[in-house]
Short mmCIF file of C-alpha atoms in Angstrom, two decimals:
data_model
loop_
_atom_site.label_atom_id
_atom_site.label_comp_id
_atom_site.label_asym_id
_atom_site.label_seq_id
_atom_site.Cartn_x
_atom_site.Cartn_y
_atom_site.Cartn_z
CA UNK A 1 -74.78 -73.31 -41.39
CA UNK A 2 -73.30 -72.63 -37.62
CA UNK A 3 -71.08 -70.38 -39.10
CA UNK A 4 -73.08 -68.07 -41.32
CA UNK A 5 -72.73 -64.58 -40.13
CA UNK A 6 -75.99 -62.19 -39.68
CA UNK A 7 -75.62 -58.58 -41.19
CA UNK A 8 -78.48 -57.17 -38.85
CA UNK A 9 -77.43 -53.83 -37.27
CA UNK A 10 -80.50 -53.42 -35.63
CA UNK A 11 -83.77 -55.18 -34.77
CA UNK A 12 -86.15 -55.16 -37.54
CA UNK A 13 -88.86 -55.92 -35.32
CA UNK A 14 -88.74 -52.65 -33.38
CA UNK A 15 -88.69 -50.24 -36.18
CA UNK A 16 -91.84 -51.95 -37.02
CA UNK A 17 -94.14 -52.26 -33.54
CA UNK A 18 -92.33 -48.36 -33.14
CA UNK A 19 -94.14 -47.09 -36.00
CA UNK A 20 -97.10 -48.62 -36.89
CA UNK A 21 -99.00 -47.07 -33.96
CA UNK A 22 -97.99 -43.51 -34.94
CA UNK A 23 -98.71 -44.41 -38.17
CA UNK A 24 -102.49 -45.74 -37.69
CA UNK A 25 -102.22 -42.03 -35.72
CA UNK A 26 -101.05 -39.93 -37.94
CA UNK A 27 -99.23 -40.64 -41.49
CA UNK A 28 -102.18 -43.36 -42.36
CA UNK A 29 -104.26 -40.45 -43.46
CA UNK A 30 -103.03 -41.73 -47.23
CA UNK A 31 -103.94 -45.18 -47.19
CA UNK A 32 -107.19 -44.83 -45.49
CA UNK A 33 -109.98 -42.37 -47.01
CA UNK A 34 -111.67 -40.15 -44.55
CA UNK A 35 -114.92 -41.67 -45.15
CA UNK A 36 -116.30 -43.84 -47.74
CA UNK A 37 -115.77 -43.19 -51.28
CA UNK A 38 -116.69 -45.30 -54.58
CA UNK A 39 -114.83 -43.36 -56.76
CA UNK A 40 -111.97 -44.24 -55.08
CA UNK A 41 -112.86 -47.73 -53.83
CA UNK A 42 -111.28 -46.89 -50.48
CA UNK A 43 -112.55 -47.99 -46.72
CA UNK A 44 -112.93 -46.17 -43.59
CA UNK A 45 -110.99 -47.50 -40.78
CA UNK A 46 -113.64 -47.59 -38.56
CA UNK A 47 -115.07 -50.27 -41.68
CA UNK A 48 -111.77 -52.12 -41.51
CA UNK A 49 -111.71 -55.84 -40.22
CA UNK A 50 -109.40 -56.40 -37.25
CA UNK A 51 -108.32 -60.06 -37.66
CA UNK A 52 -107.45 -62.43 -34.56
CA UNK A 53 -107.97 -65.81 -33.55
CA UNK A 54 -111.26 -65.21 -32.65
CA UNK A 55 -112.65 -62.91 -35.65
CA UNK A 56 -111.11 -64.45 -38.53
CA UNK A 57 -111.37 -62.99 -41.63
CA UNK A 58 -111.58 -63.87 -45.33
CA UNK A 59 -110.71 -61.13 -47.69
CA UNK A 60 -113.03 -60.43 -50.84
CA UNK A 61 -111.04 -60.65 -54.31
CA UNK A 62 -112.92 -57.58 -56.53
CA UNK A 63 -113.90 -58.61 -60.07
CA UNK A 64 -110.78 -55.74 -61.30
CA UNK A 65 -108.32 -57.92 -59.28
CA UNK A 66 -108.41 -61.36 -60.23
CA UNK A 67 -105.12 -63.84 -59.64
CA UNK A 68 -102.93 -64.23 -62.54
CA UNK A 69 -103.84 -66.69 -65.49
CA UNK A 70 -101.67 -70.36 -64.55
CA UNK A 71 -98.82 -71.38 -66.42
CA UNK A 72 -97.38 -68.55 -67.50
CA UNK A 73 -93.75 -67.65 -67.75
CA UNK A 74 -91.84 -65.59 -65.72
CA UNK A 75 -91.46 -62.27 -67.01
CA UNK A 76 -87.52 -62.42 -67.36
CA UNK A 77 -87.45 -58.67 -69.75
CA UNK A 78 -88.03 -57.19 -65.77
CA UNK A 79 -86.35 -56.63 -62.51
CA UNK A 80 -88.22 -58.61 -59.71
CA UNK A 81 -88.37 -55.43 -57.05
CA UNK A 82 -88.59 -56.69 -53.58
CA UNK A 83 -89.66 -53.95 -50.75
CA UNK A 84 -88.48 -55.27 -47.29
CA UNK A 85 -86.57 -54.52 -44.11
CA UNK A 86 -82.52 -54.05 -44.13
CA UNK A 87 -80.49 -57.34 -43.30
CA UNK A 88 -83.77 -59.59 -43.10
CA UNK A 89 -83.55 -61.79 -46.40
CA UNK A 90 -80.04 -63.82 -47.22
CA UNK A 91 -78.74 -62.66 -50.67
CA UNK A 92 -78.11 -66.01 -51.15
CA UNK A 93 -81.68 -66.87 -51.51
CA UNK A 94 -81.60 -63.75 -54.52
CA UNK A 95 -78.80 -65.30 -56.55
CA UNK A 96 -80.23 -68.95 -56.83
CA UNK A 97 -83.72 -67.55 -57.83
CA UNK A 98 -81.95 -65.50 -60.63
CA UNK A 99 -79.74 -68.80 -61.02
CA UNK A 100 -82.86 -71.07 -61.80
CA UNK A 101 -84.95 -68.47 -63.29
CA UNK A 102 -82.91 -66.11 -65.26
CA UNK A 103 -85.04 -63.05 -63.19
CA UNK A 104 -83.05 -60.24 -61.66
CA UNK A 105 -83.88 -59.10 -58.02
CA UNK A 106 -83.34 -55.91 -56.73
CA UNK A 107 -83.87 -55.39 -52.93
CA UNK A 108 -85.11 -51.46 -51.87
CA UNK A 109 -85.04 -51.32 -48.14
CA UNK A 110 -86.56 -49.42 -45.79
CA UNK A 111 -85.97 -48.94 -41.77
CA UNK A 112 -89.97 -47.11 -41.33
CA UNK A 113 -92.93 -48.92 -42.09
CA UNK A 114 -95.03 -45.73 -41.61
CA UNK A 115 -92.64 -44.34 -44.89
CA UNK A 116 -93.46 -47.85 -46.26
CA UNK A 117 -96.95 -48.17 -46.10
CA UNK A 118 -97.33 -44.33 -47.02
CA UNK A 119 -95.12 -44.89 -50.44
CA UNK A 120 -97.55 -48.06 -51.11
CA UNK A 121 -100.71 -46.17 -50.59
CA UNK A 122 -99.49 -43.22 -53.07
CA UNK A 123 -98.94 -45.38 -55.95
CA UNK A 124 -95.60 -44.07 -56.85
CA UNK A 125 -93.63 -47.18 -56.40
CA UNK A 126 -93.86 -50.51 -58.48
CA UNK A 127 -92.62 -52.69 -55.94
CA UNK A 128 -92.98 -56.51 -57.02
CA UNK A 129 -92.80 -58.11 -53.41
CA UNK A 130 -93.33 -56.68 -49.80
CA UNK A 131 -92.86 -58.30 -46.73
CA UNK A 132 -95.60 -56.89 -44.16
CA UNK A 133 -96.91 -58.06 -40.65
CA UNK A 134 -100.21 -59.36 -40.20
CA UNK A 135 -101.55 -56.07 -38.99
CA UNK A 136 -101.24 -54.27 -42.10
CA UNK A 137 -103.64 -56.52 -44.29
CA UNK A 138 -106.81 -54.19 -43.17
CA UNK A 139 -105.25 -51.33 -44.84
CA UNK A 140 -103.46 -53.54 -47.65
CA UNK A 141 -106.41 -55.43 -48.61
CA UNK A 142 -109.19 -53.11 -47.83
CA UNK A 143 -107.85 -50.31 -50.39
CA UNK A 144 -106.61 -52.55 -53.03
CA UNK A 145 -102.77 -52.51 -53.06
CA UNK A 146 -102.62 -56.19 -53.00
CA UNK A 147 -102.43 -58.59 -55.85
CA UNK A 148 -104.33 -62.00 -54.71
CA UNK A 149 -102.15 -64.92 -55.09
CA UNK A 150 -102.97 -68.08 -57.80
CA UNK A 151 -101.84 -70.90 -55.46
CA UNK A 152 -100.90 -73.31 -58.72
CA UNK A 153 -97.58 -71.72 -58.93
CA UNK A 154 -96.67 -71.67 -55.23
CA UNK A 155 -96.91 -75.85 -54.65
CA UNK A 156 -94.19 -75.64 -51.87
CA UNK A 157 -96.85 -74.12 -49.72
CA UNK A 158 -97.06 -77.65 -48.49
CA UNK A 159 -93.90 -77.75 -47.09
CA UNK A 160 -95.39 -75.09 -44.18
CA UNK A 161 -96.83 -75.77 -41.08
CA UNK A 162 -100.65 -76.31 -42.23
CA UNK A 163 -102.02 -73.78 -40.33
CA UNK A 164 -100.61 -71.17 -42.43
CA UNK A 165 -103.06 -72.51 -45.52
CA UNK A 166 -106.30 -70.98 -43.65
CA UNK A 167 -104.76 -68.52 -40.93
CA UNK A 168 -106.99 -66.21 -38.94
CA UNK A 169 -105.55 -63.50 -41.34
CA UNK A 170 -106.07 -64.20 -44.34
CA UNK A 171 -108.91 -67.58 -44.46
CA UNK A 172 -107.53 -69.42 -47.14
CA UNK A 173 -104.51 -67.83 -47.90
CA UNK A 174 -105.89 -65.39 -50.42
CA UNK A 175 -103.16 -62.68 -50.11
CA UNK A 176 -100.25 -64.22 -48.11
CA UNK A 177 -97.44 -66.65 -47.20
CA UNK A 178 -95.65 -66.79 -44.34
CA UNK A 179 -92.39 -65.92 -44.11
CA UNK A 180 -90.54 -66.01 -40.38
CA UNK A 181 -91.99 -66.67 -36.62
CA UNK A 182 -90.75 -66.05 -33.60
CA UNK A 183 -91.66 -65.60 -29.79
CA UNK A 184 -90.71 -63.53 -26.81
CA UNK A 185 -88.72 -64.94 -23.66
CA UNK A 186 -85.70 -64.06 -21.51
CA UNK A 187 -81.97 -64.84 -22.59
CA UNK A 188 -79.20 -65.14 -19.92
CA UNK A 189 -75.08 -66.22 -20.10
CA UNK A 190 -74.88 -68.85 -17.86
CA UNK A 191 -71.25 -68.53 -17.03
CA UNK A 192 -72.26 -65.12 -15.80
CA UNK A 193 -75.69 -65.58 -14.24
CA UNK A 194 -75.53 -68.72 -12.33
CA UNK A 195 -79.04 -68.88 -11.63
CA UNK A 196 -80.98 -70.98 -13.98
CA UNK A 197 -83.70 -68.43 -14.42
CA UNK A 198 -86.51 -71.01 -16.22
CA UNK A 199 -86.56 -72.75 -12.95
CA UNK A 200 -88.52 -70.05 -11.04
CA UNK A 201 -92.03 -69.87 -10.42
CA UNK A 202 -92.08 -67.30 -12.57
CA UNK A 203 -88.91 -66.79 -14.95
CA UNK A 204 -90.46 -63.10 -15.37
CA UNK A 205 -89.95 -61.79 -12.02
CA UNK A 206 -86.19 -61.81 -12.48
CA UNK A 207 -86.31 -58.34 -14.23
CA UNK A 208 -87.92 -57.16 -10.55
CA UNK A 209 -84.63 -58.85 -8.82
CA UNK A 210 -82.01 -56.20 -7.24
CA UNK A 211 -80.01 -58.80 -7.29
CA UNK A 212 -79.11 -58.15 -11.17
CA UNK A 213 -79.73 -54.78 -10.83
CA UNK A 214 -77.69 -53.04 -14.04
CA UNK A 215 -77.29 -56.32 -15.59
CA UNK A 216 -80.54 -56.45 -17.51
CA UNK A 217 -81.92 -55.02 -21.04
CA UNK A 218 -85.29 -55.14 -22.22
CA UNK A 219 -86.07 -54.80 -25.54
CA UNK A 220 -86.85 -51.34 -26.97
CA UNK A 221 -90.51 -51.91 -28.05
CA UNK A 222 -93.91 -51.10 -26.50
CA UNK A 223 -95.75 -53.78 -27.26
CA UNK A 224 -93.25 -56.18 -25.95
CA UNK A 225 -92.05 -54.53 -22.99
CA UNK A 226 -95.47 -54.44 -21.29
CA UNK A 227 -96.85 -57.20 -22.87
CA UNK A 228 -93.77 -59.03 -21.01
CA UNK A 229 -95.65 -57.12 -18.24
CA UNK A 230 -99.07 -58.68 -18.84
CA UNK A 231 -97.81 -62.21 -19.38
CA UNK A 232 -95.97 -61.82 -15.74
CA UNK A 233 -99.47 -61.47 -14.53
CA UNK A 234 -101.28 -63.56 -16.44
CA UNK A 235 -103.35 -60.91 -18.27
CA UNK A 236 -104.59 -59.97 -22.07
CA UNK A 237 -101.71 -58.79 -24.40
CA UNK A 238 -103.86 -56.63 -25.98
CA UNK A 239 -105.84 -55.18 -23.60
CA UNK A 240 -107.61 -52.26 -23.27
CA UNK A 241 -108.57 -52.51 -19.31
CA UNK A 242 -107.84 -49.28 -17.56
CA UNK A 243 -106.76 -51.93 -14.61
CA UNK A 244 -104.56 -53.87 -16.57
CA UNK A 245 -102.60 -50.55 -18.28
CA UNK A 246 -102.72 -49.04 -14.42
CA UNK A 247 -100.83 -52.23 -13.04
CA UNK A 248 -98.62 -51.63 -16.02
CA UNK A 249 -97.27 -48.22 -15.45
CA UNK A 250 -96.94 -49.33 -12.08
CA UNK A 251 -94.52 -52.39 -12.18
CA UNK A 252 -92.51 -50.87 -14.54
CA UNK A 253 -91.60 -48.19 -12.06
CA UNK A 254 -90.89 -51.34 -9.92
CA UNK A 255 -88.91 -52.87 -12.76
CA UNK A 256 -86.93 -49.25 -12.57
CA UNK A 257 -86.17 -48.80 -9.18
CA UNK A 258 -85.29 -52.44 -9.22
CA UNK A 259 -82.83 -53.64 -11.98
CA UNK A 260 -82.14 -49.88 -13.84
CA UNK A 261 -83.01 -52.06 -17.19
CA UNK A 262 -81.65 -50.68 -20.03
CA UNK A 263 -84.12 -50.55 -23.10
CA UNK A 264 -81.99 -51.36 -26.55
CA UNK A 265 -82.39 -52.94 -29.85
CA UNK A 266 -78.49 -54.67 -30.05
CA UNK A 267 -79.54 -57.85 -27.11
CA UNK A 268 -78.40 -60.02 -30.32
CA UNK A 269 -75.01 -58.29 -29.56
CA UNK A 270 -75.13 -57.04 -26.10
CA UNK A 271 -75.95 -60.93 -24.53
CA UNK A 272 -72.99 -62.46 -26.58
CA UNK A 273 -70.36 -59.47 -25.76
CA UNK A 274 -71.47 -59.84 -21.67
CA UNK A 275 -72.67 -56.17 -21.50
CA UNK A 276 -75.91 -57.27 -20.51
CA UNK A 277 -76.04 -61.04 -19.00
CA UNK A 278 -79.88 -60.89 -18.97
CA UNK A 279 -82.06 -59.82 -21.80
CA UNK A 280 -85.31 -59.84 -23.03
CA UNK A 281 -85.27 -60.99 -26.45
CA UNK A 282 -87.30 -62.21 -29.65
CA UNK A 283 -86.13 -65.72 -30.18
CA UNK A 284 -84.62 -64.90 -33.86
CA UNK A 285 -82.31 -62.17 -32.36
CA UNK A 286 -80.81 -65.32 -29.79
CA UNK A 287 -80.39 -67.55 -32.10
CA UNK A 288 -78.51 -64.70 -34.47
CA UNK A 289 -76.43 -63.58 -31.03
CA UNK A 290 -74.49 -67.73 -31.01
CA UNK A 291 -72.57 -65.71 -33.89
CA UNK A 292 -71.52 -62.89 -31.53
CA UNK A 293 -69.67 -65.12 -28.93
CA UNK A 294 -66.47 -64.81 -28.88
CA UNK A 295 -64.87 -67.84 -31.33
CA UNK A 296 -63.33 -69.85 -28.26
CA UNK A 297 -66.83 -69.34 -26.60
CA UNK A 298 -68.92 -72.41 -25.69
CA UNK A 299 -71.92 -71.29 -27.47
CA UNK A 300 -74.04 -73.62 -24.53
CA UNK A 301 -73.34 -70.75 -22.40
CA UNK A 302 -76.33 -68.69 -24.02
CA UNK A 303 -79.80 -69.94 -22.51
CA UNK A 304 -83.22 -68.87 -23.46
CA UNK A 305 -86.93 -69.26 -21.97
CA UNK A 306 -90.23 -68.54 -22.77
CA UNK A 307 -93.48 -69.75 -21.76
CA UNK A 308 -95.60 -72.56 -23.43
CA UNK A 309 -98.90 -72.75 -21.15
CA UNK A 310 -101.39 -69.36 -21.58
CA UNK A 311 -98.63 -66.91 -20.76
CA UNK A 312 -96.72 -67.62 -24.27
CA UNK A 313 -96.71 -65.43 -27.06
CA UNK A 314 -96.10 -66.13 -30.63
CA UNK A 315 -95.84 -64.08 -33.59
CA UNK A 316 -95.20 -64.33 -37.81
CA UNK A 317 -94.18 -62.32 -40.55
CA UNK A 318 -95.50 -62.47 -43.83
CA UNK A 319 -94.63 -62.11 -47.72
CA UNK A 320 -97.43 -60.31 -50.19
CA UNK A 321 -97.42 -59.19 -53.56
CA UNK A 322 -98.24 -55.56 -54.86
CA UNK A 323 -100.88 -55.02 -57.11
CA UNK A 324 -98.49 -51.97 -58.37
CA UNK A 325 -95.81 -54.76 -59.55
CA UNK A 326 -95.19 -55.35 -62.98
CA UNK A 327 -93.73 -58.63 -62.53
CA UNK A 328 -96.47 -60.62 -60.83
CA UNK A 329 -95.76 -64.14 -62.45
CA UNK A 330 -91.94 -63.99 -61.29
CA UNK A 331 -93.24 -62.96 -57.96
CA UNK A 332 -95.20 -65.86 -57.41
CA UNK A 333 -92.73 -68.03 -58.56
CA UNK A 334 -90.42 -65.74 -55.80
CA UNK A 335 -92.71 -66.32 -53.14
CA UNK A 336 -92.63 -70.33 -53.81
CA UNK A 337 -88.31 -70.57 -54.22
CA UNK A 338 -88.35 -68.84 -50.29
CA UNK A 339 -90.55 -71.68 -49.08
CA UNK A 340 -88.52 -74.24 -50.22
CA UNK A 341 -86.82 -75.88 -47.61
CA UNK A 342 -83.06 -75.75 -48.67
CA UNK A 343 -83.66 -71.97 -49.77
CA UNK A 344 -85.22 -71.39 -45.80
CA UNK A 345 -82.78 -73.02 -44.25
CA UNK A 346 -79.85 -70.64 -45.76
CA UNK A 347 -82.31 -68.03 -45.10
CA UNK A 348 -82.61 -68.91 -41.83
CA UNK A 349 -78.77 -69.40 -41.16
CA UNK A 350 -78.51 -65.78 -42.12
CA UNK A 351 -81.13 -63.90 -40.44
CA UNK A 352 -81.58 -66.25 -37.54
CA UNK A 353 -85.27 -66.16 -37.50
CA UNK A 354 -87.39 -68.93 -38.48
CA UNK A 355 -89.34 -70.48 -41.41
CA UNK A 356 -92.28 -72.00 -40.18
CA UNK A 357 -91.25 -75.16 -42.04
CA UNK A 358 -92.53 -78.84 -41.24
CA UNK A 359 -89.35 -80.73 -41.26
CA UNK A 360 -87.23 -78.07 -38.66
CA UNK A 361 -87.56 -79.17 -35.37
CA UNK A 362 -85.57 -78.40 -32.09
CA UNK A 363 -83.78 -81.76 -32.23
CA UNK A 364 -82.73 -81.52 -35.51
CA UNK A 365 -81.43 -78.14 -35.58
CA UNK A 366 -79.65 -79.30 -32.45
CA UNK A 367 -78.13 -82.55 -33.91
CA UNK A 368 -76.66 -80.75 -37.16
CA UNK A 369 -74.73 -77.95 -35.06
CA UNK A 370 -77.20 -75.34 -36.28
CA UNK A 371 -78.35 -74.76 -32.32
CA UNK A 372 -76.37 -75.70 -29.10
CA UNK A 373 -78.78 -77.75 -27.13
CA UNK A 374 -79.03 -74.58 -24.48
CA UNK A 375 -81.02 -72.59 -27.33
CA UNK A 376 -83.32 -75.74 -28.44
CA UNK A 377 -86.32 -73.97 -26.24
CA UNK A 378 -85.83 -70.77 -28.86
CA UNK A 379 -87.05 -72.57 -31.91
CA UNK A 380 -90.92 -71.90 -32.33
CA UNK A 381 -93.01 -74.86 -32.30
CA UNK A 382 -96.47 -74.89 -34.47
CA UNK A 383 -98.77 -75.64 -31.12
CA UNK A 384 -97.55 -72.51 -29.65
CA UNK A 385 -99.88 -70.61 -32.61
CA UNK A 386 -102.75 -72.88 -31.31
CA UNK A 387 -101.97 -71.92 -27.60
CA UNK A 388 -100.23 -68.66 -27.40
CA UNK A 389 -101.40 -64.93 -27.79
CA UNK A 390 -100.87 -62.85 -30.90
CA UNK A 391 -99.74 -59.31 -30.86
CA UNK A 392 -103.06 -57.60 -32.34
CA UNK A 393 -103.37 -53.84 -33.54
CA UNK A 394 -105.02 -51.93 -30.96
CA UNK A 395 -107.35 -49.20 -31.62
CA UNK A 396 -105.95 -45.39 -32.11
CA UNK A 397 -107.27 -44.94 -28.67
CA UNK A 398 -105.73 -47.80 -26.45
CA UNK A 399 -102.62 -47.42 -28.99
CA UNK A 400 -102.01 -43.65 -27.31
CA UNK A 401 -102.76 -44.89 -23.30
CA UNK A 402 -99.75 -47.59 -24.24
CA UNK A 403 -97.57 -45.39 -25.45
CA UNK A 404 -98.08 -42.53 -23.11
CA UNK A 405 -97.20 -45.33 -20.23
CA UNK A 406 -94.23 -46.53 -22.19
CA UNK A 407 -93.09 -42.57 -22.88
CA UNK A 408 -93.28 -42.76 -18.97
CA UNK A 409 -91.00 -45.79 -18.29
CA UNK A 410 -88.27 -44.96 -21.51
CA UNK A 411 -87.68 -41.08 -19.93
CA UNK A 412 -87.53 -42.90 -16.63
CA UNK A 413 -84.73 -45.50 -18.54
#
C-alpha cells in the first residue's frame, strides 16, 4: 500500500469550506424556498435544523419517501452514477464493485459544491450517489433530495467506529454513512526544521516565529486558517463573538508581519518537495505528501501534530444517496462495498484520507509500512469526535464578518 500514488491536484477540502459560505449567500436561492410553501414541500432556512454535538438532530422520513423494499437485486440494466469530488475515491474500489456485482459506475466530478448543490436542487441530474459534508444535510434533507437508507443491505456498517450509527447529524443514521475523517495540525521536515515543534507550549505559536519567517504555508481555507487562530487561544471554532473575530483579524496581521505565510492548497506537495518546511495541513493531505518525497527520502523526516485536549479539531465526510437516482438498490449495495475494510484500505492508500474503520489503528498502519512512525500522530482516533470541536455552518451573518477578515489577511498574503 506504501507505494500507491495519489492523483489529487488540489485539496478537495478547500473548494468545499471556499464555497459553501457564498453559496448559503448567494447561489442557495434554488435549494431553499423563500418562505414556506406546501406545494412545493420546501423549508425556509431560517426553519432549517443546524446540527452539532449539542443540538442533535433526527431527520423525519415523509410517507412519499420511504427506504427501498429489502432483498432486492441490484439493478444491473443501469449505470450506478456517482457525484463526487476529483481524485477523492480510488478507481480501484469502482472496478471490484462492477467485478462482484456486474453494475457499471460512472464517476461525474465536480471542483464547486455551490454548482453541486445548485444542479441537485434543480432536478436535472439523476445522480445515484453523492458524497456531501455534514453541513449540507439541512438543505439535503429538509427539501427532499435525499433517498433514506434501508440499513439491511448495508451490514458492514458494523465495521465503523460506532459512533457513526447515531451521529449528531443524522440520529440513527437515517440518510448517511461515513466516508473519510480527518483533523487539522502542523506538518514540518525535520531534516530542515530542527526544532521539534510538538514540544512547545504551544505548537501553534510557531507560525508567529520570525525565526521561519518565509518558510511557512497555511492552508488556503477560512475556516481553518482562523480556526487554527481560535484553537491557539483556546476559543470557540465557530464563534460568533465580536471579541473573538477582533483578536482574529488581529494576530493574523501578526502572523503576516511575522513569518510572510504563504496561503496554498499543494502543502501535500509543497512539505515533501522542501518549498515550504512548515505547513498547516489536514492530516489526509500528510499522509498523501510520504508519496511526494523524493524515492531515496527517509519518509521519517515528515512530522505532524495536532492537539488532543479541548484545542483539537476533528472533522468527517459523508456518502448519501439521491432521491433523483434511478439505481437506488445498487447504491446501497455501493455504499456497503466502500465500508468494507479491504475496499477502505485501497481507498485509503489512494486518497490518503481515512476510513473511520475499527480495526485501523496508528500502530498498525505503522507496523505494515503504510505510515512511518513520524506520521502515527496523523491518523484520527475515534475519542477525538468525543473530545474535539466540529467545523459547524455559521449563519449568513457571522459567515460574511469571517470572510471579510480572511479577504483582509489573503490581500495582505
Amino acid at each position: 500500500m506504501q507505494g500507491r500514488q495519489p492523483r489529487r491536484a488540489t485539496s478537495r477540502r478547500s473548494f468545499l469550506r471556499g464555497s459553501i459560505g457564498a453559496a448559503a449567500a448567494t447561489g442557495l436561492s434554488a435549494l431553499v424556498a423563500a418562505c414556506s410553501d406546501s406545494s412545493t414541500g420546501k423549508v425556509t432556512d431560517q426553519r432549517l435544523p443546524k446540527p452539532s454535538p449539542g443540538n442533535p438532530v433526527l431527520w423525519p422520513i415523509s410517507g412519499d419517501n420511504r427506504p427501498i423494499a429489502g432483498s432486492l437485486q441490484p439493478e444491473r440494466d443501469r449505470t450506478l452514477k456517482i457525484f463526487n469530488w476529483p481524485d477523492y475515491i480510488d478507481p480501484q474500489a469502482l472496478k471490484s464493485f462492477r467485478d462482484s456485482t456486474g453494475v457499471t459506475v460512472d464517476v461525474t466530478t465536480f471542483s464547486d459544491n455551490r454548482v453541486a448543490l445548485e444542479a441537485i436542487a434543480a432536478g436535472t441530474v439523476d445522480y445515484d450517489i453523492y458524497l456531501p459534508s455534514y453541513d449540507q444535510l439541512p438543505r439535503l434533507v429538509g427539501n427532499g433530495h435525499l433517498r433514506p437508507l434501508n440499513h439491511s443491505y448495508i451490514p458492514n456498517i458494523n465495521q465503523v467506529w460506532p459512533d457513526f450509527s447515531n451521529p449528531f447529524y443524522d440520529l440513527q443514521w437515517r440518510y448517511t454513512v461515513p466516508y473519510t475523517v480527518y483533523n487539522t495540525g502542523i506538518a514540518w521536515r525535520s531534516d530542515i526544521i530542527t526544532e521539534d515543534i510538538s514540544a512547545r507550549d504551544n505548537p501553534f505559536d510557531v507560525f508567529w516565529d520570525g525565526r521561519y519567517r518565509d518558510k511557512i504555508s497555511v492552508i488556503n481555507d477560512y475556516r481553518a486558517v482562523m480556526g487554527m487562530v481560535l484553537l491557539r487561544n483556546g476559543l470557540d471554532l465557530n464563534t460568533d463573538r465580536n471579541d473573538d473575530l477582533d483578536l482574529v483579524r488581529t494576530q493574523l496581521a501578526d502572523m503576516v508581519r511575522a513569518t510572510r505565510p504563504k496561503a496554498t492548497i499543494t502543502n501535500y506537495r509543497d512539505l515533501p518537495g522542501g518549498h515550504f518546511p512548515i505547513v498547516q495541513a489536514w492530516s489526509g493531505d500528510v499522509i498523501n505528501a510520504r508519496n511526494y518525497l523524493a524515492k531515496d527520502a527517509d519518509p521519517n523526516i515528515l512530522h505532524y501534530w495536532s492537539p488532543t485536549d479541548a484545542r483539537h479539531q476533528a472533522d468527517n465526510d459523508l456518502m448519501v444517496i439521491l432521491r433523483a437516482g434511478k439505481s437506488p438498490v445498487a447504491a446501497h449495495m455501493f455504499l456497503n462495498h466502500m465500508l468494507d475494510f479491504g475496499v477502505v484500505l485501497g481507498n485509503f492508500a489512494a486518497i490518503g484520507y481515512q476510513p473511520p474503520q475499527n480495526r485501523i489503528t496508528s500502530a498498525g498502519l505503522v507496523g505494515q509500512g503504510f505510515l512511518p512512525a513520524s506520521l502515527a500522530s496523523a491518523v484520527v482516533e475515534p475519542a477525538y469526535f468525543a473530545t474535539g470541536q466540529r467545523i459547524l455552518e455559521l449563519d449568513p451573518d457571522t459567515d460574511r464578518r469571517w470572510r471579510s477578515i480572511w479577504d483582509e489577511f489573503r490581500t495582505s498574503t
